[in-house]
Amino acid sequence: MKLIIAVVQDEDAETAVQALTEHGHRVTRLATTGGFLRRGNTTLLTGVENDKVEEVMTVLRTTCRRRSVFTTLVTETPTMLPSSVVEVEVGGATVFVLEMADLIQI
Ligand code: 2BA
């Protein structure tokens, strides 16, 4: 079995959760924050059999899209250079697929 951890954008989370549950997958949705942009994103946890990993990946590929966002980089060095606005391309989804020893429900 595998544990799939997917970091997705908040804008795509509802559609992704809906599609995953429609395909019969169980999902846990966590409110998380990206370390670089320091803005909210969503982390989805899904435990699946090995042969279902590709199905989950297909759902994520079709529901999560890449977007450009602008962010301000604050300079904290002694050079005192002004803060600059940079364009960053975020997700689709960042997906971790982990080997899962057991799934125990009590
Ligand atoms: P954030 O850390 O807020 O990163 C948002 C986007 O900023 C990233 O999109 C990437 O395009 C850019 N970025 C991140 N670190 C950067 C850096 N040091 N220099 C330049 N640009 C940088 P994604 O790669 O699609 O990542 C989206 C979110 O997925 C991340 O939000 C983070 O929450 C998570 N993530 C991505 N890679 C990860 C990893 N290796 N481990 C844990 N979480 C990860």
PDB file of C-alpha atoms and ligand atoms in Angstrom:
ATOM      1  CA  MET A   1       0.000   0.000   0.000  1.00  0.00           C
ATOM      2  CA  LYS A   2       1.026   3.595  -0.537  1.00  0.00           C
ATOM      3  CA  LEU A   3       0.430   6.849   1.283  1.00  0.00           C
ATOM      4  CA  ILE A   4       0.063   9.682  -1.219  1.00  0.00           C
ATOM      5  CA  ILE A   5       0.735  13.156   0.171  1.00  0.00           C
ATOM      6  CA  ALA A   6      -0.190  15.892  -2.295  1.00  0.00           C
ATOM      7  CA  VAL A   7       0.377  19.610  -1.731  1.00  0.00           C
ATOM      8  CA  VAL A   8      -2.095  21.466  -3.942  1.00  0.00           C
ATOM      9  CA  GLN A   9      -3.249  25.034  -4.307  1.00  0.00           C
ATOM     10  CA  ASP A  10      -6.297  26.037  -2.247  1.00  0.00           C
ATOM     11  CA  GLU A  11      -8.109  26.953  -5.485  1.00  0.00           C
ATOM     12  CA  ASP A  12      -7.898  23.334  -6.722  1.00  0.00           C
ATOM     13  CA  ALA A  13      -8.460  21.521  -3.425  1.00  0.00           C
ATOM     14  CA  GLU A  14     -12.253  21.245  -3.515  1.00  0.00           C
ATOM     15  CA  THR A  15     -12.321  19.906  -7.092  1.00  0.00           C
ATOM     16  CA  ALA A  16      -9.526  17.441  -6.346  1.00  0.00           C
ATOM     17  CA  VAL A  17     -11.202  16.137  -3.159  1.00  0.00           C
ATOM     18  CA  GLN A  18     -14.528  15.797  -4.942  1.00  0.00           C
ATOM     19  CA  ALA A  19     -12.975  13.885  -7.867  1.00  0.00           C
ATOM     20  CA  LEU A  20     -10.980  11.598  -5.561  1.00  0.00           C
ATOM     21  CA  THR A  21     -14.033  10.713  -3.474  1.00  0.00           C
ATOM     22  CA  GLU A  22     -16.096  10.167  -6.646  1.00  0.00           C
ATOM     23  CA  HIS A  23     -13.434   7.645  -7.713  1.00  0.00           C
ATOM     24  CA  GLY A  24     -13.878   5.849  -4.367  1.00  0.00           C
ATOM     25  CA  HIS A  25     -10.751   7.141  -2.604  1.00  0.00           C
ATOM     26  CA  ARG A  26     -10.677   8.286   0.989  1.00  0.00           C
ATOM     27  CA  VAL A  27      -9.047  11.647   1.528  1.00  0.00           C
ATOM     28  CA  THR A  28      -7.924  13.736   4.472  1.00  0.00           C
ATOM     29  CA  ARG A  29      -7.561  17.429   3.783  1.00  0.00           C
ATOM     30  CA  LEU A  30      -5.132  19.505   5.831  1.00  0.00           C
ATOM     31  CA  ALA A  31      -4.781  23.293   5.807  1.00  0.00           C
ATOM     32  CA  THR A  32      -1.055  23.922   5.320  1.00  0.00           C
ATOM     33  CA  THR A  33       1.289  26.800   4.531  1.00  0.00           C
ATOM     34  CA  GLY A  34       4.097  26.855   1.968  1.00  0.00           C
ATOM     35  CA  GLY A  35       7.495  27.745   3.344  1.00  0.00           C
ATOM     36  CA  PHE A  36       8.528  29.896   0.391  1.00  0.00           C
ATOM     37  CA  LEU A  37       5.430  31.972  -0.342  1.00  0.00           C
ATOM     38  CA  ARG A  38       4.175  31.769   3.283  1.00  0.00           C
ATOM     39  CA  ARG A  39       0.632  31.509   1.995  1.00  0.00           C
ATOM     40  CA  GLY A  40      -2.018  28.871   2.504  1.00  0.00           C
ATOM     41  CA  ASN A  41      -2.103  25.700   0.482  1.00  0.00           C
ATOM     42  CA  THR A  42      -3.819  22.344   1.020  1.00  0.00           C
ATOM     43  CA  THR A  43      -2.247  18.969   1.713  1.00  0.00           C
ATOM     44  CA  LEU A  44      -4.236  15.858   0.789  1.00  0.00           C
ATOM     45  CA  LEU A  45      -3.525  12.460   2.381  1.00  0.00           C
ATOM     46  CA  THR A  46      -4.768   9.386   0.559  1.00  0.00           C
ATOM     47  CA  GLY A  47      -4.014   5.769   1.454  1.00  0.00           C
ATOM     48  CA  VAL A  48      -4.362   3.453  -1.544  1.00  0.00           C
ATOM     49  CA  GLU A  49      -3.484   0.015  -2.857  1.00  0.00           C
ATOM     50  CA  ASN A  50      -0.435   0.003  -5.153  1.00  0.00           C
ATOM     51  CA  ASP A  51      -2.545  -0.468  -8.274  1.00  0.00           C
ATOM     52  CA  LYS A  52      -4.552   2.698  -7.513  1.00  0.00           C
ATOM     53  CA  VAL A  53      -1.605   5.120  -7.418  1.00  0.00           C
ATOM     54  CA  GLU A  54      -1.823   5.953 -11.137  1.00  0.00           C
ATOM     55  CA  GLU A  55      -5.561   6.602 -10.840  1.00  0.00           C
ATOM     56  CA  VAL A  56      -4.942   9.124  -8.043  1.00  0.00           C
ATOM     57  CA  MET A  57      -2.160  10.750 -10.090  1.00  0.00           C
ATOM     58  CA  THR A  58      -4.515  11.067 -13.074  1.00  0.00           C
ATOM     59  CA  VAL A  59      -7.156  12.751 -10.911  1.00  0.00           C
ATOM     60  CA  LEU A  60      -4.555  15.192  -9.550  1.00  0.00           C
ATOM     61  CA  ARG A  61      -3.210  15.923 -13.050  1.00  0.00           C
ATOM     62  CA  THR A  62      -6.693  16.758 -14.312  1.00  0.00           C
ATOM     63  CA  THR A  63      -7.853  18.821 -11.313  1.00  0.00           C
ATOM     64  CA  CYS A  64      -4.735  20.754 -10.265  1.00  0.00           C
ATOM     65  CA  ARG A  65      -3.190  23.333 -12.556  1.00  0.00           C
ATOM     66  CA  ARG A  66      -0.111  25.501 -12.578  1.00  0.00           C
ATOM     67  CA  ARG A  67      -0.512  29.219 -11.901  1.00  0.00           C
ATOM     68  CA  SER A  68       1.780  32.191 -11.801  1.00  0.00           C
ATOM     69  CA  VAL A  69       1.710  34.281  -8.646  1.00  0.00           C
ATOM     70  CA  PHE A  70       3.611  37.416  -7.748  1.00  0.00           C
ATOM     71  CA  THR A  71       5.393  37.652  -4.430  1.00  0.00           C
ATOM     72  CA  THR A  72       7.562  40.225  -2.723  1.00  0.00           C
ATOM     73  CA  LEU A  73      11.042  39.115  -1.750  1.00  0.00           C
ATOM     74  CA  VAL A  74      12.167  41.164   1.241  1.00  0.00           C
ATOM     75  CA  THR A  75      15.916  41.725   1.340  1.00  0.00           C
ATOM     76  CA  GLU A  76      17.292  41.118   4.804  1.00  0.00           C
ATOM     77  CA  THR A  77      20.971  41.540   4.032  1.00  0.00           C
ATOM     78  CA  PRO A  78      23.016  44.570   5.133  1.00  0.00           C
ATOM     79  CA  THR A  79      23.186  45.775   1.511  1.00  0.00           C
ATOM     80  CA  MET A  80      19.736  47.335   2.035  1.00  0.00           C
ATOM     81  CA  LEU A  81      18.660  46.591  -1.532  1.00  0.00           C
ATOM     82  CA  PRO A  82      14.944  47.306  -2.007  1.00  0.00           C
ATOM     83  CA  SER A  83      12.377  44.507  -1.882  1.00  0.00           C
ATOM     84  CA  SER A  84      11.582  43.116  -5.288  1.00  0.00           C
ATOM     85  CA  VAL A  85       8.432  41.595  -6.771  1.00  0.00           C
ATOM     86  CA  VAL A  86       9.070  38.282  -8.515  1.00  0.00           C
ATOM     87  CA  GLU A  87       6.812  35.981 -10.505  1.00  0.00           C
ATOM     88  CA  VAL A  88       6.697  32.373  -9.283  1.00  0.00           C
ATOM     89  CA  GLU A  89       5.004  29.426 -10.965  1.00  0.00           C
ATOM     90  CA  VAL A  90       3.187  27.267  -8.390  1.00  0.00           C
ATOM     91  CA  GLY A  91       1.972  23.625  -8.667  1.00  0.00           C
ATOM     92  CA  GLY A  92      -0.077  21.604 -10.255  1.00  0.00           C
ATOM     93  CA  ALA A  93       0.650  19.510  -7.249  1.00  0.00           C
ATOM     94  CA  THR A  94       3.720  18.410  -5.336  1.00  0.00           C
ATOM     95  CA  VAL A  95       3.176  14.714  -4.706  1.00  0.00           C
ATOM     96  CA  PHE A  96       5.022  12.394  -2.338  1.00  0.00           C
ATOM     97  CA  VAL A  97       4.336   8.668  -2.688  1.00  0.00           C
ATOM     98  CA  LEU A  98       5.409   6.729   0.414  1.00  0.00           C
ATOM     99  CA  GLU A  99       5.497   3.020   1.120  1.00  0.00           C
ATOM    100  CA  MET A 100       2.860   2.332   3.811  1.00  0.00           C
ATOM    101  CA  ALA A 101       3.361  -0.665   6.106  1.00  0.00           C
ATOM    102  CA  ASP A 102      -0.193  -0.800   7.472  1.00  0.00           C
ATOM    103  CA  LEU A 103      -3.466   1.034   7.435  1.00  0.00           C
ATOM    104  CA  ILE A 104      -5.192   0.356  10.762  1.00  0.00           C
ATOM    105  CA  GLN A 105      -8.630   1.662  11.594  1.00  0.00           C
ATOM    106  CA  ILE A 106      -9.763   1.338  15.194  1.00  0.00           C
TER     107      ILE A 106
HETATM  108  P1  2BA B   1       5.883  27.130  -1.256  1.00  0.00           P
HETATM  109  O1  2BA B   1       7.031  26.679  -0.446  1.00  0.00           O
HETATM  110  O2  2BA B   1       5.169  28.348  -0.778  1.00  0.00           O
HETATM  111  O3  2BA B   1       6.425  27.368  -2.744  1.00  0.00           O
HETATM  112  C1  2BA B   1       5.597  27.944  -3.729  1.00  0.00           C
HETATM  113  C2  2BA B   1       6.317  28.010  -5.058  1.00  0.00           C
HETATM  114  O4  2BA B   1       7.455  28.856  -4.942  1.00  0.00           O
HETATM  115  C3  2BA B   1       6.881  26.646  -5.518  1.00  0.00           C
HETATM  116  O5  2BA B   1       5.876  25.940  -6.230  1.00  0.00           O
HETATM  117  C4  2BA B   1       8.052  27.065  -6.393  1.00  0.00           C
HETATM  118  O6  2BA B   1       7.626  27.390  -7.707  1.00  0.00           O
HETATM  119  C5  2BA B   1       8.531  28.341  -5.729  1.00  0.00           C
HETATM  120  N1  2BA B   1       9.663  28.122  -4.843  1.00  0.00           N
HETATM  121  C6  2BA B   1       9.693  27.412  -3.705  1.00  0.00           C
HETATM  122  N2  2BA B   1      10.909  27.466  -3.114  1.00  0.00           N
HETATM  123  C7  2BA B   1      11.660  28.259  -3.914  1.00  0.00           C
HETATM  124  C8  2BA B   1      13.012  28.728  -3.862  1.00  0.00           C
HETATM  125  N3  2BA B   1      13.840  28.390  -2.859  1.00  0.00           N
HETATM  126  N4  2BA B   1      13.442  29.535  -4.872  1.00  0.00           N
HETATM  127  C9  2BA B   1      12.628  29.894  -5.881  1.00  0.00           C
HETATM  128  N5  2BA B   1      11.335  29.500  -5.976  1.00  0.00           N
HETATM  129  C10 2BA B   1      10.863  28.689  -5.019  1.00  0.00           C
HETATM  130  P2  2BA B   1       5.809  24.367  -6.129  1.00  0.00           P
HETATM  131  O7  2BA B   1       7.181  23.790  -6.385  1.00  0.00           O
HETATM  132  O8  2BA B   1       4.707  23.932  -7.010  1.00  0.00           O
HETATM  133  O9  2BA B   1       5.458  24.030  -4.606  1.00  0.00           O
HETATM  134  C11 2BA B   1       4.169  24.297  -4.064  1.00  0.00           C
HETATM  135  C12 2BA B   1       4.147  23.995  -2.592  1.00  0.00           C
HETATM  136  O10 2BA B   1       4.420  22.591  -2.431  1.00  0.00           O
HETATM  137  C13 2BA B   1       5.225  24.699  -1.773  1.00  0.00           C
HETATM  138  O11 2BA B   1       4.800  25.985  -1.393  1.00  0.00           O
HETATM  139  C14 2BA B   1       5.364  23.755  -0.575  1.00  0.00           C
HETATM  140  O12 2BA B   1       4.304  23.972   0.344  1.00  0.00           O
HETATM  141  C15 2BA B   1       5.168  22.392  -1.223  1.00  0.00           C
HETATM  142  N6  2BA B   1       6.440  21.776  -1.597  1.00  0.00           N
HETATM  143  C16 2BA B   1       7.068  21.849  -2.792  1.00  0.00           C
HETATM  144  N7  2BA B   1       8.187  21.115  -2.800  1.00  0.00           N
HETATM  145  C17 2BA B   1       8.287  20.574  -1.569  1.00  0.00           C
HETATM  146  C18 2BA B   1       9.247  19.721  -0.946  1.00  0.00           C
HETATM  147  N8  2BA B   1      10.349  19.264  -1.596  1.00  0.00           N
HETATM  148  N9  2BA B   1       9.044  19.357   0.349  1.00  0.00           N
HETATM  149  C19 2BA B   1       7.934  19.808   1.025  1.00  0.00           C
HETATM  150  N10 2BA B   1       6.988  20.615   0.489  1.00  0.00           N
HETATM  151  C20 2BA B   1       7.166  20.995  -0.794  1.00  0.00           C
END
